[in-house]
mmCIF file of C-alpha atoms in Angstrom:
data_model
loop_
_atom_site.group_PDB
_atom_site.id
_atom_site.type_symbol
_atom_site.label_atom_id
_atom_site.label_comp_id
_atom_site.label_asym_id
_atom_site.label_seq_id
_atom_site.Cartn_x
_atom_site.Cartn_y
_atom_site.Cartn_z
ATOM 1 C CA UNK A 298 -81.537 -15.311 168.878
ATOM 2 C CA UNK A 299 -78.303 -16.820 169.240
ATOM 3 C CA UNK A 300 -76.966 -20.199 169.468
ATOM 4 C CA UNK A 301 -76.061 -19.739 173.043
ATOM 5 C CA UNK A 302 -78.998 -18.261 173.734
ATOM 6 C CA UNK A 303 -81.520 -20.328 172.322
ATOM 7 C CA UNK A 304 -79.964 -23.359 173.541
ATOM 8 C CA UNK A 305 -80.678 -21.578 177.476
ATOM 9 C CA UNK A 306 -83.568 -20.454 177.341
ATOM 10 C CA UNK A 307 -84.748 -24.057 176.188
ATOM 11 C CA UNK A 308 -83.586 -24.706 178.817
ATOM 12 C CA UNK A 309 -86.043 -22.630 180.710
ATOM 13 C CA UNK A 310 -89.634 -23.505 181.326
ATOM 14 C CA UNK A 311 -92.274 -24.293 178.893
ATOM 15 C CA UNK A 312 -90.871 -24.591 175.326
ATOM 16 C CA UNK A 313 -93.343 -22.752 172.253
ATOM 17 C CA UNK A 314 -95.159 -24.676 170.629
ATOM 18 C CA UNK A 315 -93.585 -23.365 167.053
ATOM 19 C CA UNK A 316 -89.633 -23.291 166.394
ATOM 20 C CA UNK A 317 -87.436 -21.961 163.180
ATOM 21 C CA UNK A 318 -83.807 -22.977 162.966
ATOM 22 C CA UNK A 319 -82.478 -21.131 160.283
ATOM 23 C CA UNK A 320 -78.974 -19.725 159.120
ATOM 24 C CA UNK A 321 -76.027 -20.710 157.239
ATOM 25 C CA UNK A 322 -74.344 -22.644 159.952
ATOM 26 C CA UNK A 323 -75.844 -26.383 159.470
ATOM 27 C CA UNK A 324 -73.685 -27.626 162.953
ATOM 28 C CA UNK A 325 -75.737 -25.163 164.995
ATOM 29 C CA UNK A 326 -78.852 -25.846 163.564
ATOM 30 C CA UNK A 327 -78.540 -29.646 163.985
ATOM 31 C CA UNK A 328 -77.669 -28.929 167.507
ATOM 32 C CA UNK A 329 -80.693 -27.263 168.477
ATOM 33 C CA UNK A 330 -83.037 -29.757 166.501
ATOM 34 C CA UNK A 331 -81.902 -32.618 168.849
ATOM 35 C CA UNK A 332 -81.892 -30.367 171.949
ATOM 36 C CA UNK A 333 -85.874 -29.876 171.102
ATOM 37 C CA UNK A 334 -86.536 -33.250 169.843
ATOM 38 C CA UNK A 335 -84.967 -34.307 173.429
ATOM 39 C CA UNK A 336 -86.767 -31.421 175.335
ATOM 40 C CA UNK A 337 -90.245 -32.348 173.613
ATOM 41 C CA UNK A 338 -89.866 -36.283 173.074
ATOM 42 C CA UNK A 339 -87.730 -37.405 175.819
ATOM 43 C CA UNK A 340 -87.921 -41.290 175.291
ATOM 44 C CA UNK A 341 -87.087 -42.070 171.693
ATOM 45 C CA UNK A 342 -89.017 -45.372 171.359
ATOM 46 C CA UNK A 343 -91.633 -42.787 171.100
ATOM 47 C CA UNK A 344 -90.501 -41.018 168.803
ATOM 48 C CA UNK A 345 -91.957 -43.253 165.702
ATOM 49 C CA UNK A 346 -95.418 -42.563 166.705
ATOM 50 C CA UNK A 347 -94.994 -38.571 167.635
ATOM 51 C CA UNK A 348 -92.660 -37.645 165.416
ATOM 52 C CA UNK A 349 -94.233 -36.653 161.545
ATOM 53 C CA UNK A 350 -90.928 -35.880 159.311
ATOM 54 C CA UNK A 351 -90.764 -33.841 155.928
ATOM 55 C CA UNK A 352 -86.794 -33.667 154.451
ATOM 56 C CA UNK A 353 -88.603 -31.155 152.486
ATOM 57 C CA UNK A 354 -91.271 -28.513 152.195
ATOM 58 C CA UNK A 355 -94.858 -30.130 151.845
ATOM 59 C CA UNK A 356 -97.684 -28.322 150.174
ATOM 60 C CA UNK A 357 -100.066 -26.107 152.287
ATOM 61 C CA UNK A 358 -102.813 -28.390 152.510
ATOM 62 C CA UNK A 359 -100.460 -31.540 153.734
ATOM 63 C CA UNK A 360 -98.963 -29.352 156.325
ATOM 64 C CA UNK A 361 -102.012 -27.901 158.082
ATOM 65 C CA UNK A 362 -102.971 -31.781 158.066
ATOM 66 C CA UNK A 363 -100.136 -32.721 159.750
ATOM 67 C CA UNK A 364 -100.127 -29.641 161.908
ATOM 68 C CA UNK A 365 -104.096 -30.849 162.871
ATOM 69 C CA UNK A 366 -103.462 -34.605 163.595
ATOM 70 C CA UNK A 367 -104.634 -35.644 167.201
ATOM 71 C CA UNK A 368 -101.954 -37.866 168.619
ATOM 72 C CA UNK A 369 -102.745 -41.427 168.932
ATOM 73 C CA UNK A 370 -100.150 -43.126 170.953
ATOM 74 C CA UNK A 371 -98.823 -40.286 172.454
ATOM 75 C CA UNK A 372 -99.111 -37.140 174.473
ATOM 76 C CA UNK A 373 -98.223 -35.405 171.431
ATOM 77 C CA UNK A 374 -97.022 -34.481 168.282
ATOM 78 C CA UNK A 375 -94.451 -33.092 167.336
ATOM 79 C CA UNK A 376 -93.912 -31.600 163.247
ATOM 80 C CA UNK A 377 -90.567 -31.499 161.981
ATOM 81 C CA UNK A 378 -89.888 -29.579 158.190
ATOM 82 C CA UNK A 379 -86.445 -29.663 157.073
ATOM 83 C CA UNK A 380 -85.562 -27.028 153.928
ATOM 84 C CA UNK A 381 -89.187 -25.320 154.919
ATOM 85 C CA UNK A 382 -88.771 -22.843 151.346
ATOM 86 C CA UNK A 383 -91.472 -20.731 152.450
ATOM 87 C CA UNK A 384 -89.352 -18.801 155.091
ATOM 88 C CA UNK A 385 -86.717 -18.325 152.251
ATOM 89 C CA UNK A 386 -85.553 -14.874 151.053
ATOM 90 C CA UNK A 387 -86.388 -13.990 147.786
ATOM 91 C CA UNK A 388 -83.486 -12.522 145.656
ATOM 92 C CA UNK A 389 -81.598 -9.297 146.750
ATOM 93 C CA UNK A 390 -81.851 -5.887 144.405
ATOM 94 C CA UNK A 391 -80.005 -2.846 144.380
ATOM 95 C CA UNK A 392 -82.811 -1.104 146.181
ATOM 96 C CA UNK A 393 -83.505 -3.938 148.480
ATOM 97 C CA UNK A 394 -84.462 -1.383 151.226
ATOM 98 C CA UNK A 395 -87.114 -0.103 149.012
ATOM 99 C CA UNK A 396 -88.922 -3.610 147.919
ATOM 100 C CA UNK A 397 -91.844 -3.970 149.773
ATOM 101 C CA UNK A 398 -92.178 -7.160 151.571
ATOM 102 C CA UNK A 399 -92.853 -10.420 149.403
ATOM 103 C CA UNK A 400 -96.619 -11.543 149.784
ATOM 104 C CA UNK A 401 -97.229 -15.085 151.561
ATOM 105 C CA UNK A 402 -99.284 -15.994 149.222
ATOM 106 C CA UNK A 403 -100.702 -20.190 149.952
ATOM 107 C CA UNK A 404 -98.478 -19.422 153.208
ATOM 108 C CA UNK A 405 -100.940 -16.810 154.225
ATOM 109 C CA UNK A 406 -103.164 -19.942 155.353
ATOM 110 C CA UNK A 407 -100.759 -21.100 157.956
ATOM 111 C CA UNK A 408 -100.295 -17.638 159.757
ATOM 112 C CA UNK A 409 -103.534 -18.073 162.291
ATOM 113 C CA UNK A 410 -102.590 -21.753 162.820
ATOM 114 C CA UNK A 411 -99.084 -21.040 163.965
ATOM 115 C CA UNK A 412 -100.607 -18.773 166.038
ATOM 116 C CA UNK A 413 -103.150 -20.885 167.784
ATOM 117 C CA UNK A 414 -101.607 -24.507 167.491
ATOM 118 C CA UNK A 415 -103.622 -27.133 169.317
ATOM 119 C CA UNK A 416 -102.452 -27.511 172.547
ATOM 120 C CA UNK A 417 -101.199 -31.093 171.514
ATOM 121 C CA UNK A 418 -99.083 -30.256 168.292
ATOM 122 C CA UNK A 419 -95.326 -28.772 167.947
ATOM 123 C CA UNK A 420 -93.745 -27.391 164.933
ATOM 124 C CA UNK A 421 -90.097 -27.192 164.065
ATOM 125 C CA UNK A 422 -89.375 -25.764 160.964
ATOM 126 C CA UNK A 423 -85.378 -25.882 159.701
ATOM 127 C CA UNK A 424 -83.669 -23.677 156.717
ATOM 128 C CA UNK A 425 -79.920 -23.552 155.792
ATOM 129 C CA UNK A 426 -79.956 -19.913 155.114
ATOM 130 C CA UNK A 427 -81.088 -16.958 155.932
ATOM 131 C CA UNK A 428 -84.788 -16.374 156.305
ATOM 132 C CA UNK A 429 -86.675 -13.534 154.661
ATOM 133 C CA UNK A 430 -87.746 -11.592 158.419
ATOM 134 C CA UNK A 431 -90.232 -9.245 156.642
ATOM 135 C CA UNK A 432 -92.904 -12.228 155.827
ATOM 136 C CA UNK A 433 -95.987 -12.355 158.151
ATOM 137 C CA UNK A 434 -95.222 -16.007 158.765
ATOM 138 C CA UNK A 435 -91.655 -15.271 159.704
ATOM 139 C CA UNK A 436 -92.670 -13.001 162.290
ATOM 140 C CA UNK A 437 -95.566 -15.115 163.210
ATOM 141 C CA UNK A 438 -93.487 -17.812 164.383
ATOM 142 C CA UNK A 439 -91.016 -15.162 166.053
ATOM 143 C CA UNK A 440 -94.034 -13.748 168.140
ATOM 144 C CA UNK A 441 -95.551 -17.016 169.142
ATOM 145 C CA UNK A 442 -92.314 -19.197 169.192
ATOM 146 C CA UNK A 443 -88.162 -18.951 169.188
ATOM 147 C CA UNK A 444 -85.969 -18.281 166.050
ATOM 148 C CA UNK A 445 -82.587 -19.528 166.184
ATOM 149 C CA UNK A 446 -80.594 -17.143 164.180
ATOM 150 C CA UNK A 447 -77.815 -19.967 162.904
ATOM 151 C CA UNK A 448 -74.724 -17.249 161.609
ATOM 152 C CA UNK A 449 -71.905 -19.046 160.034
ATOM 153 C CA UNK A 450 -68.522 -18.908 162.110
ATOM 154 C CA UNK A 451 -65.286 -17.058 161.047
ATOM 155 C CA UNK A 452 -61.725 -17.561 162.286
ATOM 156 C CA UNK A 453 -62.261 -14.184 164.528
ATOM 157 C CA UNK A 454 -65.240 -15.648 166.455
ATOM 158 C CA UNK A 455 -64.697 -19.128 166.703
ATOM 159 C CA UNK A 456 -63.624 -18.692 169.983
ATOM 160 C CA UNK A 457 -66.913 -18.556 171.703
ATOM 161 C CA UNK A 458 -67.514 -22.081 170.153
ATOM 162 C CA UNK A 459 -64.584 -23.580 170.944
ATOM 163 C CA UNK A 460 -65.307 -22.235 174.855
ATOM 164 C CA UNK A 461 -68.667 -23.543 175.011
ATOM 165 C CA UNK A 462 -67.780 -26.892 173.590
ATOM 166 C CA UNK A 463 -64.386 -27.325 175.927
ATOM 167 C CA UNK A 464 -67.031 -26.477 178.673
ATOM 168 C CA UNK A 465 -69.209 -29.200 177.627
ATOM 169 C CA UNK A 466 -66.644 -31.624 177.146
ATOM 170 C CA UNK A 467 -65.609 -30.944 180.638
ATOM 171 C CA UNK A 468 -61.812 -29.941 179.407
ATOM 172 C CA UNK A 469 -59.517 -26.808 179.010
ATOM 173 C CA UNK A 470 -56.869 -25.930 176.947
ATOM 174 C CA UNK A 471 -53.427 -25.015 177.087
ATOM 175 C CA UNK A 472 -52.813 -21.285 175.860
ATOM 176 C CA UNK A 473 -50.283 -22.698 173.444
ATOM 177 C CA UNK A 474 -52.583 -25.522 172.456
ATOM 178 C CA UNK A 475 -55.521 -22.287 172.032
ATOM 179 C CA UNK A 476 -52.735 -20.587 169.865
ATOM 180 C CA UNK A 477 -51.975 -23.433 167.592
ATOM 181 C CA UNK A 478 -56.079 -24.199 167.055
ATOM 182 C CA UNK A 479 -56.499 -20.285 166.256
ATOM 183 C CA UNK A 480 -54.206 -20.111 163.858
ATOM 184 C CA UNK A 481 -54.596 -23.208 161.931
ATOM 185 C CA UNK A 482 -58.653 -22.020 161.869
ATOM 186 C CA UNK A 483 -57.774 -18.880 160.662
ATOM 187 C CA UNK A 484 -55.965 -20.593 157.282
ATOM 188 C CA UNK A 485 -58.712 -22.767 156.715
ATOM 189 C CA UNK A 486 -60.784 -21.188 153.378
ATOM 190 C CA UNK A 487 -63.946 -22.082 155.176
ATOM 191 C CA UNK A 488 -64.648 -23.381 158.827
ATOM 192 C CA UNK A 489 -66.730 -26.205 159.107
ATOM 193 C CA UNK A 490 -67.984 -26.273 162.647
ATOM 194 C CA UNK A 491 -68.730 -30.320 162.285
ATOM 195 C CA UNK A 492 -64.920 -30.769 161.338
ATOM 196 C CA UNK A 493 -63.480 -29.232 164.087
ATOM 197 C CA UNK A 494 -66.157 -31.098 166.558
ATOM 198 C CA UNK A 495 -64.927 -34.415 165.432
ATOM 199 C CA UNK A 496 -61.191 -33.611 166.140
ATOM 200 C CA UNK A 497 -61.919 -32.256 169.434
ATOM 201 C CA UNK A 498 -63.897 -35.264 169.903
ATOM 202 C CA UNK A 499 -60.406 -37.335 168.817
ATOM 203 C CA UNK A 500 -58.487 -35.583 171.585
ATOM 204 C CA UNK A 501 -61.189 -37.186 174.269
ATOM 205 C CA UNK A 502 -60.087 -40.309 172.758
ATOM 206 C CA UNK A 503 -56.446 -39.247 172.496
ATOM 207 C CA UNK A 504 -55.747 -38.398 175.986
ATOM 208 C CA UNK A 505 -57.461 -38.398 179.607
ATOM 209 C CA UNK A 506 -55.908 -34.853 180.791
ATOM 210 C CA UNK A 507 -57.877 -32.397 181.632
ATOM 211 C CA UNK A 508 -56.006 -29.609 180.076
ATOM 212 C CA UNK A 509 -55.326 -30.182 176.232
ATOM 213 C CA UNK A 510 -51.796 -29.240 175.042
ATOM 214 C CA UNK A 511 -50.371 -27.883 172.491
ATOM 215 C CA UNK A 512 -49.019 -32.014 171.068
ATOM 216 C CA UNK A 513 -52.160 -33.275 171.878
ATOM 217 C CA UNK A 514 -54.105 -30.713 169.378
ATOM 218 C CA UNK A 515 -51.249 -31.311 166.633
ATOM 219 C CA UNK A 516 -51.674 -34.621 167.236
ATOM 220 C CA UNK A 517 -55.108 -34.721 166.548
ATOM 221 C CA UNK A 518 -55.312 -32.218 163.826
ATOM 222 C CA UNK A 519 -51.935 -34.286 162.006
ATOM 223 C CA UNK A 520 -53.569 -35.830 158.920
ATOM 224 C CA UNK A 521 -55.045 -31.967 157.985
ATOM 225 C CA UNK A 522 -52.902 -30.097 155.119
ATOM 226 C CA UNK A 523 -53.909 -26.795 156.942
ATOM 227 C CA UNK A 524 -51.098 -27.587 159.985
ATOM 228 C CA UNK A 525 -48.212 -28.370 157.394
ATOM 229 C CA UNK A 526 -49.516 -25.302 155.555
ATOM 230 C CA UNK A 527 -49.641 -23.121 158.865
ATOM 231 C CA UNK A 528 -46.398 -24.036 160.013
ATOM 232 C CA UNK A 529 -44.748 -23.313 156.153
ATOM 233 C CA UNK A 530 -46.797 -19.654 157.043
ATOM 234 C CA UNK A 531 -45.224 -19.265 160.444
ATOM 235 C CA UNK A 532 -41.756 -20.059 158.815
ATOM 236 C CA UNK A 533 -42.157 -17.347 156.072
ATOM 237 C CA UNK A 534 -43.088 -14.953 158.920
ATOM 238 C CA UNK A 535 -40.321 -16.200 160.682
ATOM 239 C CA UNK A 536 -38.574 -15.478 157.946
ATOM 240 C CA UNK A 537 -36.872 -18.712 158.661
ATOM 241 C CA UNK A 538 -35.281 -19.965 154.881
ATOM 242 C CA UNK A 539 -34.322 -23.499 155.845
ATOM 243 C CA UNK A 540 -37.240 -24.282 157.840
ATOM 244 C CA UNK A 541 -39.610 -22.806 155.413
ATOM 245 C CA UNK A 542 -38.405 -24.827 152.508
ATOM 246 C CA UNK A 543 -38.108 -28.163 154.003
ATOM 247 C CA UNK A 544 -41.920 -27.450 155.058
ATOM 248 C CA UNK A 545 -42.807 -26.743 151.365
ATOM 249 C CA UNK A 546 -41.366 -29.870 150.252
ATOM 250 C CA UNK A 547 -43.239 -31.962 152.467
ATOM 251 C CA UNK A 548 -46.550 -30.292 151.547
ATOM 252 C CA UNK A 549 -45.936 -31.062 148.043
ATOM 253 C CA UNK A 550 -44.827 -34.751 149.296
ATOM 254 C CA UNK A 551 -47.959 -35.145 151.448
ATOM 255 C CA UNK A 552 -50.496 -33.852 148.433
ATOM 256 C CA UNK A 553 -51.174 -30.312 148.720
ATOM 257 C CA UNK A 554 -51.606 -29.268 145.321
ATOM 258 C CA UNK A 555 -49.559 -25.887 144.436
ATOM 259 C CA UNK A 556 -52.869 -23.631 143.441
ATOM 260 C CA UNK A 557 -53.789 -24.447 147.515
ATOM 261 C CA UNK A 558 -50.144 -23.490 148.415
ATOM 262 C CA UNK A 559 -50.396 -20.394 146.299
ATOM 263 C CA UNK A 560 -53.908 -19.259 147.493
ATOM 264 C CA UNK A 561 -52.888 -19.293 150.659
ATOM 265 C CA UNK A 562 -49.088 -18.003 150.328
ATOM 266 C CA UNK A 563 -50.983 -15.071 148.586
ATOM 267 C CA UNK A 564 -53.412 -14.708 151.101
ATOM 268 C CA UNK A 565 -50.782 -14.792 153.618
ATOM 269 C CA UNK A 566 -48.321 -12.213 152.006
ATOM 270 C CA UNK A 567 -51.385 -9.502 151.534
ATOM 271 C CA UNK A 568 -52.366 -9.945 155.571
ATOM 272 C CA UNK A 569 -48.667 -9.350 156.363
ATOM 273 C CA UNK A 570 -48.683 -6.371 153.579
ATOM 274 C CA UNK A 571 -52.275 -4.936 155.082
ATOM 275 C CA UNK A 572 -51.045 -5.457 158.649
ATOM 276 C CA UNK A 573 -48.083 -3.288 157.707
ATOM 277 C CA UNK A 574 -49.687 -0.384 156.514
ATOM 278 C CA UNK A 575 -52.177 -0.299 159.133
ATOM 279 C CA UNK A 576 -49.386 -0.529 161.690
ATOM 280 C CA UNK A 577 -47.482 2.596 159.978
ATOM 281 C CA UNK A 578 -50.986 4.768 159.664
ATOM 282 C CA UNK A 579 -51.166 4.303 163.303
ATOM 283 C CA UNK A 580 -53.639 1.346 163.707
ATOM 284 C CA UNK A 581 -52.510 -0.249 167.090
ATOM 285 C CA UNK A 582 -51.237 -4.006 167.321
ATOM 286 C CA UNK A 583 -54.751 -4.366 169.512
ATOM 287 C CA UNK A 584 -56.596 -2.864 166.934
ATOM 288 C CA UNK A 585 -55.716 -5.042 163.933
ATOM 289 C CA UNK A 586 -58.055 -7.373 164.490
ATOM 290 C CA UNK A 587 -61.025 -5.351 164.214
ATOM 291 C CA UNK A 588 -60.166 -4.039 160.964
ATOM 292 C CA UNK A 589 -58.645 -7.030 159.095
ATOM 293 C CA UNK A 590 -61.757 -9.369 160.237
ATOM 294 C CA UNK A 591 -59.261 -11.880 161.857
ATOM 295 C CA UNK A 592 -59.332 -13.348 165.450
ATOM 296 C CA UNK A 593 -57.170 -10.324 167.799
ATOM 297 C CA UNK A 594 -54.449 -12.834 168.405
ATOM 298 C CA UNK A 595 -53.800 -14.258 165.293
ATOM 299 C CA UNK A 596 -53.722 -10.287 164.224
ATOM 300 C CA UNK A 597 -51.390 -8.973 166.247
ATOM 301 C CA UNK A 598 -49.172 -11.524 165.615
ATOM 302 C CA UNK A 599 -49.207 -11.335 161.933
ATOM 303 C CA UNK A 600 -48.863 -7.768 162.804
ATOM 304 C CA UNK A 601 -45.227 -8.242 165.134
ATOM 305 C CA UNK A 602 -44.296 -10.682 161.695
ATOM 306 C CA UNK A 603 -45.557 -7.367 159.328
ATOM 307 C CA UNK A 604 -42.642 -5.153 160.752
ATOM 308 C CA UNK A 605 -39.530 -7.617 159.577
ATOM 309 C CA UNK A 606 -40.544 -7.124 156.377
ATOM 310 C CA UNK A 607 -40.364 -4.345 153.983
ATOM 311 C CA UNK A 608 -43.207 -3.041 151.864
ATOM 312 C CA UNK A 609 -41.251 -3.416 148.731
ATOM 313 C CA UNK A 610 -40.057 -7.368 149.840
ATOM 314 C CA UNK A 611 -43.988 -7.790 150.014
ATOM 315 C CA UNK A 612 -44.968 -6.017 146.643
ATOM 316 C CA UNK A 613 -42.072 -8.038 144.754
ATOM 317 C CA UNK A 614 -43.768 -10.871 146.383
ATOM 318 C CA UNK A 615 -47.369 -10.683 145.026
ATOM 319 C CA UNK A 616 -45.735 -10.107 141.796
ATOM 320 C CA UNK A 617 -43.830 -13.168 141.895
ATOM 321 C CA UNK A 618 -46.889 -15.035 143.104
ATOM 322 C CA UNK A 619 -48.938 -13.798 140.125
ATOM 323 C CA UNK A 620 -46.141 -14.737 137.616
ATOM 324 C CA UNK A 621 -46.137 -18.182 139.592
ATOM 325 C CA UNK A 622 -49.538 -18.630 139.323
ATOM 326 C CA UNK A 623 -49.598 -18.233 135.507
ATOM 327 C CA UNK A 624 -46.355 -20.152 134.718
ATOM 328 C CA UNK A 625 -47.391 -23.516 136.993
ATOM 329 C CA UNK A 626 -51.022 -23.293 135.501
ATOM 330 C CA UNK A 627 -49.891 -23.513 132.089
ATOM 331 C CA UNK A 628 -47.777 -26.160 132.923
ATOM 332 C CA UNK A 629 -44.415 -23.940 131.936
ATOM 333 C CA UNK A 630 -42.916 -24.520 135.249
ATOM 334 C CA UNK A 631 -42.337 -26.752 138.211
ATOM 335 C CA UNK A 632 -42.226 -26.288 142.295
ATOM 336 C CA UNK A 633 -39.126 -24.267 141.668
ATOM 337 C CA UNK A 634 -40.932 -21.268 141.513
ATOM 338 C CA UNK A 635 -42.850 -21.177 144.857
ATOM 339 C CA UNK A 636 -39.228 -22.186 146.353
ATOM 340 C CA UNK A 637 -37.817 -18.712 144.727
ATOM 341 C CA UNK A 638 -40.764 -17.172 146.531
ATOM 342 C CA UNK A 639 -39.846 -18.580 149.463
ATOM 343 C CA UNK A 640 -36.615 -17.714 149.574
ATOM 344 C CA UNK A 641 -37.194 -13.841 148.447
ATOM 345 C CA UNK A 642 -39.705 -13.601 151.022
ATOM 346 C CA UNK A 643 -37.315 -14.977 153.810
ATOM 347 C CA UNK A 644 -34.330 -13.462 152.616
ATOM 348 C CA UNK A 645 -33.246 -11.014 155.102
#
């Protein structure tokens, strides 16, 4: 089940009695632990007395304990395992199809209790990764209780966050402002979910408007090297010398260490070079997206950049890059390099 929907139908009338949050997305996973924790133990000063925590995986035998206490104080009581190991996956094989399905072993015990909780107890059982869905207990809890499949989020989907938080926040934004926070996501080497939450949060703090523009998000997002480094990218697509190279000295002035710069200028120069050859087999603009795994929008404009350049301008390029990469590693040259890549790249 997804984020979105787990978090609705919790929403919904009676909540199981059994819950696994599990995936390799930690913000959405946090999320839905409060949300129950709320849903289940409304008033926190109860909390101390109904609440029995494990940060990790207990044995067996302390669990079912735990899982058997009467309450006391309260109405209830509610079991929360973070890292619960037993719902791990086991390591993947070349025939992973053909490996039968791992045995429980001690977990074997817990099956009929998760099944038939007392009517007094809740279990809430957390993993950051993916769980192994062939173990009885896995789909014990999935047949008696909810599974919130937790997937991590990519630039080309982080869209459907970023709506469902605006909504909660009670705020739109600006199409430019949506452009700008797409394509400084989609440069980021990995998206943390918990980052972006805490600028958006910023912009609350920022400004009272309704509608978030495009300042406001550059405003908030200022102190990242990703929107210095996104608008040296947008310069090189531009093909825009002057621009481009004042932007690549002040990435270097503000601390963005070259290997980042050439990651991503390599990174950037292969999209444009992919885009391009897709574009000339016939792939539509529309279509980019699809097949390069990037958000539509930020495709299709990398793919209107792809066409001012020539495949050869791009090959020479990567080369350059490589040689780059070598010769500023070994400490046998300075900046002066990237700026020649630069300036071939933009050079019309």
């Amino acid at each position: 089940m997804t984020y979105a929907d787990f978090m609705a139908s919790l929403a919904k009338g009676e909540p199981p009695q059994v819950f696994l949050l599990a995936g390799e997305e930690s913000y959405y996973t946090r999320r839905a632990e409060d949300a129950i924790l709320r849903r289940l133990l409304p008033n926190p000063e109860n909390r101390a007395d109904a609440l029995i925590r494990y940060e990790e995986m207990p044995s067996i035998d302390i669990l079912m304990e735990s899982l058997e206490t009467a309450p006391f104080f309260t109405d209830k009581v509610v079991v929360l395992v973070r890292d619960a190991a037993i719902f791990r996956a086991g390591k993947k094989t070349e025939e992973a199809e053909d490996v039968p399905a791992p045995k429980d072993t001690g977990a074997d015990r817990l099956i009929p209790l998760l099944a038939d909780l007392p009517p007094t107890t809740y279990a809430i059982f957390t993993l950051a990764a993916k769980p192994d869905k062939r173990r009885k207990l896995y789909q014990t809890v999935e047949k008696y209780g909810r599974v919130l499949e937790s997937e991590p989020v990519r630039a080309w989907n982080v869209e459907g966050w970023l709506n469902g938080r605006l909504r909660e926040m009670g705020r739109s934004m600006h199409p430019r402002a949506r452009a700008f926070f797409l394509n400084v996501v989609g440069i980021m080497p990995t998206i943390s979910l918990e980052f972006l939450d805490r600028q958006l949060e910023k912009l609350i703090l920022y400004t009272d408007n309704a509608q978030f523009t495009e300042d406001d998000l550059r405003a908030a997002f200022s102190e990242m090297p990703e929107v210095s480094v996104f608008a040296l990218m947008d310069a090189v697509s531009a093909r825009d010398v002057r621009r481009a190279l004042d932007l690549l000295a002040r990435c270097r002035a503000d601390g963005v260490h070259f290997t980042v710069l050439l990651a991503l200028l390599v990174r950037h120069v292969h999209q444009l070079w992919q885009a391009k050859r897709l574009l000339m087999s016939g792939t539509p603009p529309k279509g980019l997206g699809k097949v390069m795994g990037l958000h539509p929008f930020i495709a299709e404009k990398l793919g209107g950049h792809a066409k001012a350049f020539s495949e050869a301008t791009l090959e020479h390029a990567i080369l350059a890059l490589a040689d780059a990469d070598y010769l500023l590693k070994t400490g046998q040259a300075g900046d002066e390099l990237l700026e020649d890549v630069v300036i071939r790249l933009c050079r019309k």
